[in-house]
């Protein structure tokens, strides 16, 4: 099975979607200015997780490479900076916001970085074992204070801030259910 991502755009007046970037381009986030944060040369490492070169891309232009060894990213509300998850190798991950400023680092892996609408905090999932969905939802502020928002969950997927920055929405599971893991939409207070 081919796991090479491809990115397409469909204009309202088009009959068929048009490719954006070369095969191996994986969308991470869209800024408030319409700029895309993508991975180029993205390779699959586990269920829905990719690694590659972080680049910015405007429709109709070529990707502008920024950093190697990035897995995920999210734009700040003003579209001026990015929160990223950088793979440091050796089973160690770093959350940076803005790029170059370390907010949190662990042995294990981090996922789903989402910058709050006020730009002062980043929500994320922390996983102790590489490529295992089990983990906790956390938030970190610009002073590097990390707050656990959940206990241990069997699985975590996706994440978003509420419109007023008071809650975090995600899909998660507390325990296995007959037939597999049952992910359900959840909301937790963001503090």
C-alpha positions as a Python dict, from the first residue, in 0.01 Angstrom:
ca = {
    (1, 'X'): (0, 0, 0),
    (2, 'X'): (139, 339, -103),
    (3, 'X'): (143, 587, 187),
    (4, 'X'): (284, 881, -10),
    (5, 'X'): (63, 1183, 65),
    (6, 'X'): (-53, 1414, -213),
    (7, 'X'): (-214, 1756, -181),
    (8, 'X'): (-486, 1891, -412),
    (9, 'X'): (-697, 2205, -442),
    (10, 'X'): (-1042, 2228, -597),
    (11, 'X'): (-1145, 2571, -724),
    (12, 'X'): (-1520, 2647, -740),
    (13, 'X'): (-1504, 2687, -1119),
    (14, 'X'): (-1297, 2368, -1176),
    (15, 'X'): (-1424, 2027, -1270),
    (16, 'X'): (-1128, 1838, -1124),
    (17, 'X'): (-883, 1902, -839),
    (18, 'X'): (-532, 2028, -920),
    (19, 'X'): (-219, 1896, -748),
    (20, 'X'): (-30, 2138, -522),
    (21, 'X'): (334, 2052, -479),
    (22, 'X'): (497, 1725, -573),
    (23, 'X'): (389, 1385, -443),
    (24, 'X'): (503, 1364, -83),
    (25, 'X'): (351, 1702, 9),
    (26, 'X'): (150, 1672, 332),
    (27, 'X'): (-72, 1954, 466),
    (28, 'X'): (-16, 2052, 830),
    (29, 'X'): (-194, 2387, 878),
    (30, 'X'): (-351, 2681, 692),
    (31, 'X'): (-276, 3032, 819),
    (32, 'X'): (-521, 3319, 856),
    (33, 'X'): (-342, 3469, 553),
    (34, 'X'): (-401, 3161, 335),
    (35, 'X'): (-41, 3038, 360),
    (36, 'X'): (3, 2660, 393),
    (37, 'X'): (242, 2486, 630),
    (38, 'X'): (334, 2156, 465),
    (39, 'X'): (584, 1875, 484),
    (40, 'X'): (770, 1809, 161),
    (41, 'X'): (930, 1473, 98),
    (42, 'X'): (694, 1341, 365),
    (43, 'X'): (739, 978, 459),
    (44, 'X'): (499, 775, 671),
    (45, 'X'): (635, 659, 1005),
    (46, 'X'): (315, 529, 1170),
    (47, 'X'): (-65, 554, 1159),
    (48, 'X'): (-118, 901, 1013),
    (49, 'X'): (221, 1033, 1126),
    (50, 'X'): (471, 1168, 875),
    (51, 'X'): (814, 1324, 889),
    (52, 'X'): (977, 1549, 634),
    (53, 'X'): (1090, 1902, 557),
    (54, 'X'): (870, 2182, 691),
    (55, 'X'): (791, 2429, 415),
    (56, 'X'): (548, 2714, 353),
    (57, 'X'): (343, 2715, 38),
    (58, 'X'): (114, 2965, -129),
    (59, 'X'): (-121, 2825, -395),
    (60, 'X'): (40, 2879, -735),
    (61, 'X'): (393, 2900, -592),
    (62, 'X'): (667, 2650, -509),
    (63, 'X'): (723, 2532, -149),
    (64, 'X'): (978, 2733, 51),
    (65, 'X'): (1172, 2487, 274),
    (66, 'X'): (1231, 2591, 635),
    (67, 'X'): (1342, 2295, 853),
    (68, 'X'): (1426, 1926, 832),
    (69, 'X'): (1299, 1665, 1078),
    (70, 'X'): (957, 1816, 1148),
    (71, 'X'): (643, 1606, 1198),
    (72, 'X'): (366, 1853, 1276),
    (73, 'X'): (301, 2228, 1282),
    (74, 'X'): (28, 2485, 1347),
    (75, 'X'): (12, 2854, 1256),
    (76, 'X'): (-30, 3128, 1515),
    (77, 'X'): (-363, 3316, 1482),
    (78, 'X'): (-194, 3611, 1305),
    (79, 'X'): (-24, 3376, 1054),
    (80, 'X'): (319, 3514, 1145),
    (81, 'X'): (477, 3216, 1324),
    (82, 'X'): (453, 2841, 1364),
    (83, 'X'): (441, 2596, 1652),
    (84, 'X'): (627, 2281, 1549),
    (85, 'X'): (705, 1933, 1671),
    (86, 'X'): (1064, 1851, 1593),
    (87, 'X'): (1192, 1494, 1594),
    (88, 'X'): (1527, 1510, 1777),
    (89, 'X'): (1609, 1144, 1711),
    (90, 'X'): (1666, 873, 1967),
    (91, 'X'): (1298, 873, 2066),
    (92, 'X'): (1301, 1239, 2178),
    (93, 'X'): (1064, 1517, 2066),
    (94, 'X'): (1056, 1894, 2112),
    (95, 'X'): (765, 2140, 2092),
    (96, 'X'): (878, 2484, 1975),
    (97, 'X'): (680, 2806, 1951),
    (98, 'X'): (780, 3013, 1774),
    (99, 'X'): (1029, 2802, 1579),
    (100, 'X'): (1356, 2795, 1772),
    (101, 'X'): (1197, 2854, 2115),
    (102, 'X'): (1164, 2532, 2316),
    (103, 'X'): (844, 2504, 2519),
    (104, 'X'): (849, 2131, 2603),
    (105, 'X'): (1073, 1831, 2537),
    (106, 'X'): (1024, 1460, 2618),
    (107, 'X'): (1142, 1105, 2563),
    (108, 'X'): (849, 964, 2367),
    (109, 'X'): (659, 1167, 2113),
    (110, 'X'): (436, 1472, 2087),
    (111, 'X'): (144, 1528, 1851),
    (112, 'X'): (-141, 1760, 1756),
    (113, 'X'): (10, 2102, 1842),
    (114, 'X'): (-259, 2372, 1836),
    (115, 'X'): (-191, 2739, 1913),
    (116, 'X'): (-461, 2914, 2118),
    (117, 'X'): (-653, 3196, 1955),
    (118, 'X'): (-482, 3448, 2183),
    (119, 'X'): (-141, 3306, 2080),
    (120, 'X'): (-28, 3257, 2442),
    (121, 'X'): (-58, 2878, 2481),
    (122, 'X'): (-12, 2561, 2280),
    (123, 'X'): (-224, 2250, 2337),
    (124, 'X'): (-73, 1914, 2245),
    (125, 'X'): (-81, 1542, 2314),
    (126, 'X'): (209, 1377, 2496),
    (127, 'X'): (275, 1006, 2432),
    (128, 'X'): (530, 812, 2635),
    (129, 'X'): (587, 536, 2380),
    (130, 'X'): (682, 601, 2017),
    (131, 'X'): (388, 581, 1777),
    (132, 'X'): (144, 465, 2048),
    (133, 'X'): (-181, 669, 2064),
    (134, 'X'): (-197, 638, 2443),
    (135, 'X'): (-118, 962, 2621),
    (136, 'X'): (-242, 1282, 2784),
    (137, 'X'): (-376, 1613, 2657),
    (138, 'X'): (-164, 1901, 2787),
    (139, 'X'): (-122, 2274, 2743),
    (140, 'X'): (195, 2481, 2777),
    (141, 'X'): (222, 2859, 2812),
    (142, 'X'): (499, 3090, 2697),
    (143, 'X'): (667, 3062, 3041),
    (144, 'X'): (699, 2685, 2975),
    (145, 'X'): (443, 2590, 3242),
    (146, 'X'): (287, 2259, 3137),
    (147, 'X'): (-61, 2164, 3262),
    (148, 'X'): (-217, 1818, 3233),
    (149, 'X'): (-574, 1849, 3105),
    (150, 'X'): (-653, 1476, 3113),
    (151, 'X'): (-531, 1164, 3282),
    (152, 'X'): (-396, 876, 3079),
    (153, 'X'): (-611, 801, 2775),
    (154, 'X'): (-607, 488, 2562),
    (155, 'X'): (-592, 702, 2250),
    (156, 'X'): (-590, 1067, 2136),
    (157, 'X'): (-651, 1198, 1784),
    (158, 'X'): (-698, 1555, 1661),
    (159, 'X'): (-724, 1871, 1870),
    (160, 'X'): (-880, 2219, 1852),
    (161, 'X'): (-931, 2520, 2080),
    (162, 'X'): (-1282, 2650, 2148),
    (163, 'X'): (-1363, 2996, 2009),
    (164, 'X'): (-1308, 3155, 2353),
    (165, 'X'): (-987, 2960, 2440),
    (166, 'X'): (-1152, 2801, 2747),
    (167, 'X'): (-1175, 2442, 2622),
    (168, 'X'): (-988, 2188, 2412),
    (169, 'X'): (-1180, 1955, 2181),
    (170, 'X'): (-1028, 1624, 2074),
    (171, 'X'): (-1119, 1267, 1991),
    (172, 'X'): (-1020, 1022, 2259),
    (173, 'X'): (-1081, 692, 2431),
    (174, 'X'): (-1040, 602, 2795),
    (175, 'X'): (-1049, 224, 2749),
    (176, 'X'): (-1086, -42, 2488),
    (177, 'X'): (-1437, -133, 2383),
    (178, 'X'): (-1562, -457, 2225),
    (179, 'X'): (-1438, -460, 1867),
    (180, 'X'): (-1154, -215, 1926),
    (181, 'X'): (-1085, 132, 2059),
    (182, 'X'): (-1388, 361, 2063),
    (183, 'X'): (-1281, 720, 1998),
    (184, 'X'): (-1540, 978, 2102),
    (185, 'X'): (-1548, 1359, 2078),
    (186, 'X'): (-1443, 1514, 2409),
    (187, 'X'): (-1410, 1860, 2563),
    (188, 'X'): (-1185, 1949, 2855),
    (189, 'X'): (-1125, 2282, 3031),
    (190, 'X'): (-806, 2444, 2898),
    (191, 'X'): (-667, 2532, 3240),
}
